[in-house]
PDB file of N, CA and C in Angstrom:
ATOM      1  N   MET A   1      51.756  18.687  -3.915  1.00 72.00           N
ATOM      2  CA  MET A   1      50.445  19.502  -3.684  1.00 72.00           C
ATOM      3  C   MET A   1      49.346  18.955  -4.819  1.00 72.00           C
ATOM      4  N   ARG A   2      49.722  18.904  -6.086  1.00 75.00           N
ATOM      5  CA  ARG A   2      48.927  18.395  -6.982  1.00 75.00           C
ATOM      6  C   ARG A   2      48.413  17.067  -6.855  1.00 75.00           C
ATOM      7  N   ASN A   3      49.289  16.206  -6.258  1.00 79.00           N
ATOM      8  CA  ASN A   3      48.999  14.697  -6.108  1.00 79.00           C
ATOM      9  C   ASN A   3      47.833  14.690  -4.968  1.00 79.00           C
ATOM     10  N   LYS A   4      47.840  15.514  -4.022  1.00 79.00           N
ATOM     11  CA  LYS A   4      46.856  15.568  -2.965  1.00 79.00           C
ATOM     12  C   LYS A   4      45.561  15.847  -3.534  1.00 79.00           C
ATOM     13  N   ARG A   5      45.498  16.966  -4.425  1.00 82.00           N
ATOM     14  CA  ARG A   5      44.302  17.496  -5.112  1.00 82.00           C
ATOM     15  C   ARG A   5      43.844  16.346  -5.961  1.00 82.00           C
ATOM     16  N   VAL A   6      44.622  15.631  -6.742  1.00 77.00           N
ATOM     17  CA  VAL A   6      44.133  14.541  -7.554  1.00 77.00           C
ATOM     18  C   VAL A   6      43.424  13.393  -6.787  1.00 77.00           C
ATOM     19  N   ALA A   7      44.251  13.086  -5.717  1.00 79.00           N
ATOM     20  CA  ALA A   7      43.610  12.023  -4.898  1.00 79.00           C
ATOM     21  C   ALA A   7      42.542  12.325  -4.101  1.00 79.00           C
ATOM     22  N   LYS A   8      42.488  13.544  -3.640  1.00 81.00           N
ATOM     23  CA  LYS A   8      40.956  14.095  -3.109  1.00 81.00           C
ATOM     24  C   LYS A   8      39.755  14.062  -4.053  1.00 81.00           C
ATOM     25  N   MET A   9      40.282  14.400  -5.340  1.00 82.00           N
ATOM     26  CA  MET A   9      39.367  14.492  -6.418  1.00 82.00           C
ATOM     27  C   MET A   9      38.704  12.985  -6.590  1.00 82.00           C
ATOM     28  N   GLN A  10      39.778  12.186  -6.740  1.00 83.00           N
ATOM     29  CA  GLN A  10      39.483  10.649  -6.882  1.00 83.00           C
ATOM     30  C   GLN A  10      38.496  10.070  -5.850  1.00 83.00           C
ATOM     31  N   ARG A  11      38.847  10.335  -4.517  1.00 84.00           N
ATOM     32  CA  ARG A  11      37.877  10.059  -3.447  1.00 84.00           C
ATOM     33  C   ARG A  11      36.595  10.513  -3.518  1.00 84.00           C
ATOM     34  N   MET A  12      36.440  11.772  -3.914  1.00 83.00           N
ATOM     35  CA  MET A  12      35.141  12.462  -4.071  1.00 83.00           C
ATOM     36  C   MET A  12      34.365  11.868  -5.196  1.00 83.00           C
ATOM     37  N   ILE A  13      34.941  11.617  -6.265  1.00 87.00           N
ATOM     38  CA  ILE A  13      34.299  10.857  -7.346  1.00 87.00           C
ATOM     39  C   ILE A  13      33.839   9.566  -6.902  1.00 87.00           C
ATOM     40  N   PHE A  14      34.810   8.752  -6.327  1.00 78.00           N
ATOM     41  CA  PHE A  14      34.366   7.324  -5.780  1.00 78.00           C
ATOM     42  C   PHE A  14      33.313   7.309  -4.967  1.00 78.00           C
ATOM     43  N   ALA A  15      33.212   8.376  -3.966  1.00 78.00           N
ATOM     44  CA  ALA A  15      32.246   8.519  -2.999  1.00 78.00           C
ATOM     45  C   ALA A  15      30.800   8.830  -3.785  1.00 78.00           C
ATOM     46  N   GLY A  16      30.894   9.637  -4.702  1.00 79.00           N
ATOM     47  CA  GLY A  16      29.668  10.148  -5.376  1.00 79.00           C
ATOM     48  C   GLY A  16      29.249   8.813  -6.179  1.00 79.00           C
ATOM     49  N   VAL A  17      30.033   8.213  -6.714  1.00 76.00           N
ATOM     50  CA  VAL A  17      29.625   6.891  -7.635  1.00 76.00           C
ATOM     51  C   VAL A  17      29.014   5.957  -6.630  1.00 76.00           C
ATOM     52  N   PHE A  18      29.654   5.761  -5.562  1.00 73.00           N
ATOM     53  CA  PHE A  18      29.238   4.736  -4.579  1.00 73.00           C
ATOM     54  C   PHE A  18      27.796   5.182  -4.109  1.00 73.00           C
ATOM     55  N   PHE A  19      27.607   6.349  -3.677  1.00 72.00           N
ATOM     56  CA  PHE A  19      26.262   6.933  -3.179  1.00 72.00           C
ATOM     57  C   PHE A  19      25.329   6.747  -4.223  1.00 72.00           C
ATOM     58  N   PHE A  20      25.597   6.972  -5.487  1.00 70.00           N
ATOM     59  CA  PHE A  20      24.605   6.913  -6.521  1.00 70.00           C
ATOM     60  C   PHE A  20      24.175   5.441  -6.808  1.00 70.00           C
ATOM     61  N   MET A  21      25.142   4.379  -6.649  1.00 74.00           N
ATOM     62  CA  MET A  21      24.857   3.046  -6.692  1.00 74.00           C
ATOM     63  C   MET A  21      24.006   2.703  -5.557  1.00 74.00           C
ATOM     64  N   ILE A  22      24.112   3.078  -4.484  1.00 78.00           N
ATOM     65  CA  ILE A  22      23.328   2.895  -3.349  1.00 78.00           C
ATOM     66  C   ILE A  22      21.754   3.123  -3.603  1.00 78.00           C
ATOM     67  N   LEU A  23      21.748   4.491  -4.030  1.00 74.00           N
ATOM     68  CA  LEU A  23      20.399   4.992  -4.446  1.00 74.00           C
ATOM     69  C   LEU A  23      19.680   4.176  -5.463  1.00 74.00           C
ATOM     70  N   ILE A  24      20.310   3.787  -6.371  1.00 78.00           N
ATOM     71  CA  ILE A  24      19.721   2.800  -7.434  1.00 78.00           C
ATOM     72  C   ILE A  24      19.476   1.517  -6.857  1.00 78.00           C
ATOM     73  N   ALA A  25      20.112   0.873  -5.986  1.00 74.00           N
ATOM     74  CA  ALA A  25      19.923  -0.463  -5.525  1.00 74.00           C
ATOM     75  C   ALA A  25      18.594  -0.214  -4.621  1.00 74.00           C
ATOM     76  N   ALA A  26      18.673   0.910  -3.673  1.00 73.00           N
ATOM     77  CA  ALA A  26      17.380   1.004  -2.678  1.00 73.00           C
ATOM     78  C   ALA A  26      16.151   1.281  -3.649  1.00 73.00           C
ATOM     79  N   GLY A  27      16.138   1.955  -4.757  1.00 72.00           N
ATOM     80  CA  GLY A  27      15.137   2.211  -5.558  1.00 72.00           C
ATOM     81  C   GLY A  27      14.438   0.860  -6.115  1.00 72.00           C
ATOM     82  N   PHE A  28      15.427  -0.028  -6.647  1.00 71.00           N
ATOM     83  CA  PHE A  28      14.992  -1.206  -7.114  1.00 71.00           C
ATOM     84  C   PHE A  28      14.397  -2.105  -5.978  1.00 71.00           C
ATOM     85  N   LEU A  29      14.878  -2.034  -4.732  1.00 74.00           N
ATOM     86  CA  LEU A  29      14.400  -2.832  -3.600  1.00 74.00           C
ATOM     87  C   LEU A  29      12.765  -2.313  -3.304  1.00 74.00           C
ATOM     88  N   VAL A  30      12.753  -0.856  -3.250  1.00 71.00           N
ATOM     89  CA  VAL A  30      11.496  -0.248  -2.840  1.00 71.00           C
ATOM     90  C   VAL A  30      10.426  -0.503  -3.927  1.00 71.00           C
ATOM     91  N   PHE A  31      10.772  -0.158  -5.136  1.00 72.00           N
ATOM     92  CA  PHE A  31       9.717  -0.272  -6.180  1.00 72.00           C
ATOM     93  C   PHE A  31       9.458  -1.881  -6.671  1.00 72.00           C
ATOM     94  N   GLY A  32      10.380  -2.644  -6.494  1.00 68.00           N
ATOM     95  CA  GLY A  32      10.306  -4.132  -6.688  1.00 68.00           C
ATOM     96  C   GLY A  32       9.244  -4.601  -5.575  1.00 68.00           C
ATOM     97  N   VAL A  33       9.465  -4.347  -4.328  1.00 58.00           N
ATOM     98  CA  VAL A  33       8.452  -4.764  -3.358  1.00 58.00           C
ATOM     99  C   VAL A  33       7.066  -4.257  -3.641  1.00 58.00           C
ATOM    100  N   VAL A  34       7.008  -2.970  -4.020  1.00 52.00           N
ATOM    101  CA  VAL A  34       5.688  -2.314  -4.280  1.00 52.00           C
ATOM    102  C   VAL A  34       5.033  -3.016  -5.647  1.00 52.00           C
ATOM    103  N   ARG A  35       5.657  -3.342  -6.567  1.00 51.00           N
ATOM    104  CA  ARG A  35       5.246  -4.018  -7.785  1.00 51.00           C
ATOM    105  C   ARG A  35       4.695  -5.327  -7.209  1.00 51.00           C
ATOM    106  N   THR A  36       5.531  -6.235  -6.692  1.00 50.00           N
ATOM    107  CA  THR A  36       5.143  -7.427  -6.305  1.00 50.00           C
ATOM    108  C   THR A  36       3.837  -7.464  -5.355  1.00 50.00           C
ATOM    109  N   LYS A  37       3.718  -6.655  -4.568  1.00 51.00           N
ATOM    110  CA  LYS A  37       2.392  -6.684  -3.704  1.00 51.00           C
ATOM    111  C   LYS A  37       1.262  -6.178  -4.468  1.00 51.00           C
ATOM    112  N   ALA A  38       1.444  -5.356  -5.473  1.00 52.00           N
ATOM    113  CA  ALA A  38       0.349  -4.896  -6.378  1.00 52.00           C
ATOM    114  C   ALA A  38      -0.196  -6.027  -7.202  1.00 52.00           C
ATOM    115  N   ALA A  39       0.738  -6.956  -7.549  1.00 53.00           N
ATOM    116  CA  ALA A  39       0.285  -8.092  -8.313  1.00 53.00           C
ATOM    117  C   ALA A  39      -0.440  -9.221  -7.672  1.00 53.00           C
ATOM    118  N   ASP A  40      -0.238  -9.289  -6.314  1.00 57.00           N
ATOM    119  CA  ASP A  40      -0.866 -10.161  -5.464  1.00 57.00           C
ATOM    120  C   ASP A  40      -2.255  -9.519  -5.009  1.00 57.00           C
ATOM    121  N   ALA A  41      -2.587  -8.502  -5.611  1.00 61.00           N
ATOM    122  CA  ALA A  41      -3.930  -7.703  -4.886  1.00 61.00           C
ATOM    123  C   ALA A  41      -5.158  -8.331  -5.459  1.00 61.00           C
ATOM    124  N   SER A  42      -5.087  -9.273  -6.377  1.00 70.00           N
ATOM    125  CA  SER A  42      -6.463  -9.889  -6.888  1.00 70.00           C
ATOM    126  C   SER A  42      -7.132 -10.643  -5.705  1.00 70.00           C
ATOM    127  N   PRO A  43      -8.461 -10.444  -5.757  1.00 77.00           N
ATOM    128  CA  PRO A  43      -9.190 -11.052  -4.548  1.00 77.00           C
ATOM    129  C   PRO A  43      -9.115 -12.443  -4.661  1.00 77.00           C
ATOM    130  N   SER A  44      -9.138 -13.154  -3.483  1.00 82.00           N
ATOM    131  CA  SER A  44      -9.137 -14.658  -3.521  1.00 82.00           C
ATOM    132  C   SER A  44     -10.035 -14.992  -2.235  1.00 82.00           C
ATOM    133  N   TYR A  45     -10.932 -15.981  -2.573  1.00 88.00           N
ATOM    134  CA  TYR A  45     -11.995 -16.354  -1.701  1.00 88.00           C
ATOM    135  C   TYR A  45     -11.595 -17.743  -0.966  1.00 88.00           C
ATOM    136  N   LYS A  46     -11.858 -17.844   0.214  1.00 90.00           N
ATOM    137  CA  LYS A  46     -11.576 -19.197   0.833  1.00 90.00           C
ATOM    138  C   LYS A  46     -12.809 -20.077   0.921  1.00 90.00           C
ATOM    139  N   TYR A  47     -12.663 -21.265   0.399  1.00 92.00           N
ATOM    140  CA  TYR A  47     -13.760 -22.224   0.228  1.00 92.00           C
ATOM    141  C   TYR A  47     -13.306 -23.537   1.082  1.00 92.00           C
ATOM    142  N   TYR A  48     -14.205 -24.540   1.323  1.00 94.00           N
ATOM    143  CA  TYR A  48     -14.077 -25.638   1.882  1.00 94.00           C
ATOM    144  C   TYR A  48     -14.532 -26.892   1.205  1.00 94.00           C
ATOM    145  N   THR A  49     -13.815 -27.955   1.101  1.00 94.00           N
ATOM    146  CA  THR A  49     -14.320 -29.246   0.432  1.00 94.00           C
ATOM    147  C   THR A  49     -14.153 -30.347   1.345  1.00 94.00           C
ATOM    148  N   SER A  50     -14.815 -31.448   1.149  1.00 96.00           N
ATOM    149  CA  SER A  50     -14.866 -32.673   1.891  1.00 96.00           C
ATOM    150  C   SER A  50     -14.349 -33.723   1.041  1.00 96.00           C
ATOM    151  N   ILE A  51     -13.246 -34.534   1.561  1.00 96.00           N
ATOM    152  CA  ILE A  51     -12.875 -35.683   0.746  1.00 96.00           C
ATOM    153  C   ILE A  51     -12.982 -36.912   1.666  1.00 96.00           C
ATOM    154  N   ARG A  52     -12.995 -38.013   1.028  1.00 97.00           N
ATOM    155  CA  ARG A  52     -13.174 -39.193   1.757  1.00 97.00           C
ATOM    156  C   ARG A  52     -11.475 -39.762   1.769  1.00 97.00           C
ATOM    157  N   ILE A  53     -11.210 -40.238   3.019  1.00 96.00           N
ATOM    158  CA  ILE A  53      -9.929 -40.625   3.024  1.00 96.00           C
ATOM    159  C   ILE A  53      -9.812 -42.250   2.536  1.00 96.00           C
ATOM    160  N   GLU A  54      -8.917 -42.470   1.631  1.00 96.00           N
ATOM    161  CA  GLU A  54      -8.779 -43.803   1.163  1.00 96.00           C
ATOM    162  C   GLU A  54      -7.603 -44.541   1.917  1.00 96.00           C
ATOM    163  N   ARG A  55      -7.565 -45.848   1.867  1.00 95.00           N
ATOM    164  CA  ARG A  55      -6.517 -46.755   2.480  1.00 95.00           C
ATOM    165  C   ARG A  55      -5.361 -46.375   1.807  1.00 95.00           C
ATOM    166  N   GLY A  56      -4.189 -45.946   2.756  1.00 94.00           N
ATOM    167  CA  GLY A  56      -2.840 -45.762   2.540  1.00 94.00           C
ATOM    168  C   GLY A  56      -2.578 -44.197   2.395  1.00 94.00           C
ATOM    169  N   ASP A  57      -3.769 -43.286   2.457  1.00 94.00           N
ATOM    170  CA  ASP A  57      -3.614 -41.892   2.394  1.00 94.00           C
ATOM    171  C   ASP A  57      -2.806 -41.353   3.530  1.00 94.00           C
ATOM    172  N   THR A  58      -1.885 -40.580   3.408  1.00 94.00           N
ATOM    173  CA  THR A  58      -1.419 -39.705   4.484  1.00 94.00           C
ATOM    174  C   THR A  58      -1.755 -38.371   4.367  1.00 94.00           C
ATOM    175  N   ILE A  59      -1.735 -37.543   5.509  1.00 94.00           N
ATOM    176  CA  ILE A  59      -2.235 -36.162   5.476  1.00 94.00           C
ATOM    177  C   ILE A  59      -1.241 -35.358   4.619  1.00 94.00           C
ATOM    178  N   TRP A  60       0.076 -35.759   4.619  1.00 94.00           N
ATOM    179  CA  TRP A  60       1.006 -35.009   3.804  1.00 94.00           C
ATOM    180  C   TRP A  60       0.664 -35.258   2.261  1.00 94.00           C
ATOM    181  N   GLU A  61       0.246 -36.365   1.781  1.00 95.00           N
ATOM    182  CA  GLU A  61      -0.083 -36.644   0.459  1.00 95.00           C
ATOM    183  C   GLU A  61      -1.358 -35.703   0.048  1.00 95.00           C
ATOM    184  N   ILE A  62      -2.364 -35.828   0.998  1.00 94.00           N
ATOM    185  CA  ILE A  62      -3.515 -35.091   0.853  1.00 94.00           C
ATOM    186  C   ILE A  62      -3.251 -33.661   0.721  1.00 94.00           C
ATOM    187  N   ALA A  63      -2.451 -33.067   1.580  1.00 94.00           N
ATOM    188  CA  ALA A  63      -2.088 -31.746   1.829  1.00 94.00           C
ATOM    189  C   ALA A  63      -1.386 -31.242   0.529  1.00 94.00           C
ATOM    190  N   SER A  64      -0.413 -32.051  -0.043  1.00 94.00           N
ATOM    191  CA  SER A  64       0.234 -31.624  -1.106  1.00 94.00           C
ATOM    192  C   SER A  64      -0.590 -31.603  -2.423  1.00 94.00           C
ATOM    193  N   ASP A  65      -1.677 -32.421  -2.530  1.00 93.00           N
ATOM    194  CA  ASP A  65      -2.584 -32.461  -3.582  1.00 93.00           C
ATOM    195  C   ASP A  65      -3.588 -31.285  -3.684  1.00 93.00           C
ATOM    196  N   TYR A  66      -3.861 -30.637  -2.281  1.00 91.00           N
ATOM    197  CA  TYR A  66      -4.764 -29.499  -2.336  1.00 91.00           C
ATOM    198  C   TYR A  66      -4.033 -28.222  -2.078  1.00 91.00           C
ATOM    199  N   LEU A  67      -2.809 -28.256  -1.751  1.00 91.00           N
ATOM    200  CA  LEU A  67      -1.996 -26.977  -1.395  1.00 91.00           C
ATOM    201  C   LEU A  67      -2.154 -25.899  -2.442  1.00 91.00           C
ATOM    202  N   THR A  68      -2.297 -24.700  -2.065  1.00 86.00           N
ATOM    203  CA  THR A  68      -2.202 -23.578  -3.012  1.00 86.00           C
ATOM    204  C   THR A  68      -1.221 -22.569  -2.581  1.00 86.00           C
ATOM    205  N   ASP A  69      -0.874 -21.631  -3.474  1.00 86.00           N
ATOM    206  CA  ASP A  69       0.082 -20.630  -3.136  1.00 86.00           C
ATOM    207  C   ASP A  69      -0.279 -19.826  -2.159  1.00 86.00           C
ATOM    208  N   ASP A  70      -1.551 -19.661  -1.635  1.00 87.00           N
ATOM    209  CA  ASP A  70      -2.023 -18.910  -0.474  1.00 87.00           C
ATOM    210  C   ASP A  70      -1.462 -19.249   0.769  1.00 87.00           C
ATOM    211  N   TYR A  71      -0.749 -20.359   0.955  1.00 89.00           N
ATOM    212  CA  TYR A  71      -0.065 -20.775   2.118  1.00 89.00           C
ATOM    213  C   TYR A  71       1.389 -20.702   1.997  1.00 89.00           C
ATOM    214  N   GLN A  72       2.063 -20.284   3.140  1.00 90.00           N
ATOM    215  CA  GLN A  72       3.546 -20.151   3.062  1.00 90.00           C
ATOM    216  C   GLN A  72       4.257 -21.568   2.821  1.00 90.00           C
ATOM    217  N   ASP A  73       3.803 -22.607   3.397  1.00 92.00           N
ATOM    218  CA  ASP A  73       4.246 -23.888   3.038  1.00 92.00           C
ATOM    219  C   ASP A  73       3.377 -24.886   3.455  1.00 92.00           C
ATOM    220  N   ILE A  74       3.779 -26.258   3.301  1.00 94.00           N
ATOM    221  CA  ILE A  74       2.891 -27.436   3.493  1.00 94.00           C
ATOM    222  C   ILE A  74       2.527 -27.507   5.068  1.00 94.00           C
ATOM    223  N   GLU A  75       3.399 -27.244   5.751  1.00 94.00           N
ATOM    224  CA  GLU A  75       3.203 -27.459   7.324  1.00 94.00           C
ATOM    225  C   GLU A  75       2.189 -26.566   7.709  1.00 94.00           C
ATOM    226  N   GLU A  76       2.140 -25.241   7.194  1.00 94.00           N
ATOM    227  CA  GLU A  76       1.054 -24.355   7.614  1.00 94.00           C
ATOM    228  C   GLU A  76      -0.317 -24.798   7.207  1.00 94.00           C
ATOM    229  N   TYR A  77      -0.327 -25.430   6.018  1.00 95.00           N
ATOM    230  CA  TYR A  77      -1.579 -25.968   5.468  1.00 95.00           C
ATOM    231  C   TYR A  77      -1.913 -27.136   6.321  1.00 95.00           C
ATOM    232  N   ILE A  78      -1.023 -28.045   6.627  1.00 95.00           N
ATOM    233  CA  ILE A  78      -1.477 -29.219   7.524  1.00 95.00           C
ATOM    234  C   ILE A  78      -1.934 -28.894   8.880  1.00 95.00           C
ATOM    235  N   GLU A  79      -1.146 -27.931   9.477  1.00 94.00           N
ATOM    236  CA  GLU A  79      -1.818 -27.277  10.769  1.00 94.00           C
ATOM    237  C   GLU A  79      -3.192 -26.735  10.499  1.00 94.00           C
ATOM    238  N   GLU A  80      -3.559 -26.145   9.544  1.00 94.00           N
ATOM    239  CA  GLU A  80      -4.966 -25.689   9.341  1.00 94.00           C
ATOM    240  C   GLU A  80      -5.949 -26.794   9.172  1.00 94.00           C
ATOM    241  N   ILE A  81      -5.492 -27.823   8.383  1.00 95.00           N
ATOM    242  CA  ILE A  81      -6.289 -29.031   8.184  1.00 95.00           C
ATOM    243  C   ILE A  81      -6.621 -29.566   9.594  1.00 95.00           C
ATOM    244  N   CYS A  82      -5.606 -29.816  10.472  1.00 95.00           N
ATOM    245  CA  CYS A  82      -5.636 -30.586  11.626  1.00 95.00           C
ATOM    246  C   CYS A  82      -6.606 -29.781  12.535  1.00 95.00           C
ATOM    247  N   ALA A  83      -6.433 -28.484  12.724  1.00 95.00           N
ATOM    248  CA  ALA A  83      -7.123 -27.605  13.278  1.00 95.00           C
ATOM    249  C   ALA A  83      -8.666 -27.674  13.032  1.00 95.00           C
ATOM    250  N   LEU A  84      -8.945 -27.482  11.726  1.00 95.00           N
ATOM    251  CA  LEU A  84     -10.337 -27.501  11.105  1.00 95.00           C
ATOM    252  C   LEU A  84     -11.003 -28.906  11.438  1.00 95.00           C
ATOM    253  N   ASN A  85     -10.298 -29.972  11.484  1.00 96.00           N
ATOM    254  CA  ASN A  85     -10.935 -31.354  11.557  1.00 96.00           C
ATOM    255  C   ASN A  85     -10.698 -31.895  13.112  1.00 96.00           C
ATOM    256  N   ALA A  86     -10.121 -31.074  13.975  1.00 94.00           N
ATOM    257  CA  ALA A  86      -9.761 -31.489  15.263  1.00 94.00           C
ATOM    258  C   ALA A  86      -9.031 -32.816  15.509  1.00 94.00           C
ATOM    259  N   ILE A  87      -7.929 -32.827  14.827  1.00 93.00           N
ATOM    260  CA  ILE A  87      -7.201 -34.284  14.736  1.00 93.00           C
ATOM    261  C   ILE A  87      -5.854 -33.970  14.810  1.00 93.00           C
ATOM    262  N   SER A  88      -4.969 -34.901  14.913  1.00 89.00           N
ATOM    263  CA  SER A  88      -3.591 -34.754  14.831  1.00 89.00           C
ATOM    264  C   SER A  88      -2.953 -35.224  13.566  1.00 89.00           C
ATOM    265  N   GLU A  89      -1.781 -34.972  13.207  1.00 83.00           N
ATOM    266  CA  GLU A  89      -1.169 -35.240  11.885  1.00 83.00           C
ATOM    267  C   GLU A  89      -1.420 -36.724  11.649  1.00 83.00           C
ATOM    268  N   ASP A  90      -1.261 -37.620  12.600  1.00 82.00           N
ATOM    269  CA  ASP A  90      -1.022 -39.042  12.374  1.00 82.00           C
ATOM    270  C   ASP A  90      -2.335 -39.734  12.817  1.00 82.00           C
ATOM    271  N   CYS A  91      -3.346 -38.991  12.635  1.00 87.00           N
ATOM    272  CA  CYS A  91      -4.620 -39.569  13.031  1.00 87.00           C
ATOM    273  C   CYS A  91      -5.889 -39.453  12.032  1.00 87.00           C
ATOM    274  N   ILE A  92      -5.560 -40.140  10.901  1.00 91.00           N
ATOM    275  CA  ILE A  92      -6.564 -40.086   9.841  1.00 91.00           C
ATOM    276  C   ILE A  92      -6.815 -41.638   9.421  1.00 91.00           C
ATOM    277  N   HIS A  93      -8.144 -41.862   9.153  1.00 93.00           N
ATOM    278  CA  HIS A  93      -8.444 -43.398   9.080  1.00 93.00           C
ATOM    279  C   HIS A  93      -9.273 -43.499   7.633  1.00 93.00           C
ATOM    280  N   ALA A  94      -9.049 -44.517   6.908  1.00 94.00           N
ATOM    281  CA  ALA A  94      -9.713 -44.891   5.688  1.00 94.00           C
ATOM    282  C   ALA A  94     -11.225 -44.874   5.910  1.00 94.00           C
ATOM    283  N   GLY A  95     -11.820 -44.433   5.027  1.00 96.00           N
ATOM    284  CA  GLY A  95     -13.380 -44.307   5.042  1.00 96.00           C
ATOM    285  C   GLY A  95     -14.000 -43.042   5.773  1.00 96.00           C
ATOM    286  N   ARG A  96     -13.191 -42.354   6.753  1.00 95.00           N
ATOM    287  CA  ARG A  96     -13.641 -40.996   7.129  1.00 95.00           C
ATOM    288  C   ARG A  96     -13.502 -39.950   6.200  1.00 95.00           C
ATOM    289  N   TYR A  97     -13.924 -38.663   6.560  1.00 96.00           N
ATOM    290  CA  TYR A  97     -13.859 -37.535   5.742  1.00 96.00           C
ATOM    291  C   TYR A  97     -13.106 -36.707   6.303  1.00 96.00           C
ATOM    292  N   LEU A  98     -12.406 -35.853   5.574  1.00 96.00           N
ATOM    293  CA  LEU A  98     -11.664 -34.761   6.096  1.00 96.00           C
ATOM    294  C   LEU A  98     -12.087 -33.426   5.136  1.00 96.00           C
ATOM    295  N   THR A  99     -12.314 -32.232   6.106  1.00 96.00           N
ATOM    296  CA  THR A  99     -12.583 -31.026   5.424  1.00 96.00           C
ATOM    297  C   THR A  99     -11.408 -30.225   5.163  1.00 96.00           C
ATOM    298  N   LEU A 100     -11.246 -29.799   3.786  1.00 96.00           N
ATOM    299  CA  LEU A 100     -10.058 -29.288   3.467  1.00 96.00           C
ATOM    300  C   LEU A 100     -10.258 -27.683   2.986  1.00 96.00           C
ATOM    301  N   PRO A 101      -9.486 -26.787   3.467  1.00 94.00           N
ATOM    302  CA  PRO A 101      -9.595 -25.286   2.991  1.00 94.00           C
ATOM    303  C   PRO A 101      -8.967 -25.250   1.602  1.00 94.00           C
ATOM    304  N   TYR A 102      -9.491 -24.271   0.837  1.00 89.00           N
ATOM    305  CA  TYR A 102      -8.694 -23.921  -0.438  1.00 89.00           C
ATOM    306  C   TYR A 102      -8.975 -22.565  -0.868  1.00 89.00           C
ATOM    307  N   TYR A 103      -8.287 -22.109  -1.678  1.00 87.00           N
ATOM    308  CA  TYR A 103      -8.626 -20.596  -2.035  1.00 87.00           C
ATOM    309  C   TYR A 103      -8.866 -20.642  -3.644  1.00 87.00           C
ATOM    310  N   SER A 104      -9.720 -19.738  -4.125  1.00 85.00           N
ATOM    311  CA  SER A 104     -10.049 -19.618  -5.533  1.00 85.00           C
ATOM    312  C   SER A 104     -10.306 -18.121  -5.856  1.00 85.00           C
ATOM    313  N   ALA A 105     -10.090 -17.653  -7.003  1.00 84.00           N
ATOM    314  CA  ALA A 105     -10.277 -16.229  -7.483  1.00 84.00           C
ATOM    315  C   ALA A 105     -11.723 -16.105  -7.896  1.00 84.00           C
ATOM    316  N   GLU A 106     -12.537 -17.262  -8.041  1.00 83.00           N
ATOM    317  CA  GLU A 106     -13.827 -17.127  -8.343  1.00 83.00           C
ATOM    318  C   GLU A 106     -14.742 -16.793  -7.101  1.00 83.00           C
ATOM    319  N   ALA A 107     -15.499 -15.685  -7.366  1.00 82.00           N
ATOM    320  CA  ALA A 107     -16.481 -15.131  -6.328  1.00 82.00           C
ATOM    321  C   ALA A 107     -17.615 -16.336  -6.007  1.00 82.00           C
ATOM    322  N   PRO A 108     -18.007 -16.261  -4.795  1.00 77.00           N
ATOM    323  CA  PRO A 108     -19.095 -17.104  -4.465  1.00 77.00           C
ATOM    324  C   PRO A 108     -20.341 -16.773  -5.089  1.00 77.00           C
ATOM    325  N   ASN A 109     -21.060 -17.712  -5.349  1.00 78.00           N
ATOM    326  CA  ASN A 109     -22.428 -17.334  -6.128  1.00 78.00           C
ATOM    327  C   ASN A 109     -23.424 -16.912  -4.927  1.00 78.00           C
ATOM    328  N   GLU A 110     -24.145 -15.879  -5.131  1.00 59.00           N
ATOM    329  CA  GLU A 110     -24.961 -15.220  -4.098  1.00 59.00           C
ATOM    330  C   GLU A 110     -26.310 -15.392  -4.761  1.00 59.00           C
TER     331      GLU A 110
END
């Protein structure tokens, strides 16, 4: 009889500790996400610049030079460049110009 009570008490303690650890983990997830989102709250303004394509340039090289953290990845940035310039990825020519988007924390001059 005593062994059953001890075993039951151990299971209850284990369940309590396990539940407490789940609560702590959930708290870190929730507050970690909130803190990360708050850090990204600084305003960012979208601008455009024009560059001249040089011989041997590729859209991937150009995109990697101008890519900012505001894009998920380089493919997303290249898609925007292509849409903005009405071109396909493999259709850039030396001597022509490309319009490139970029972000900056600097507010536009008004």
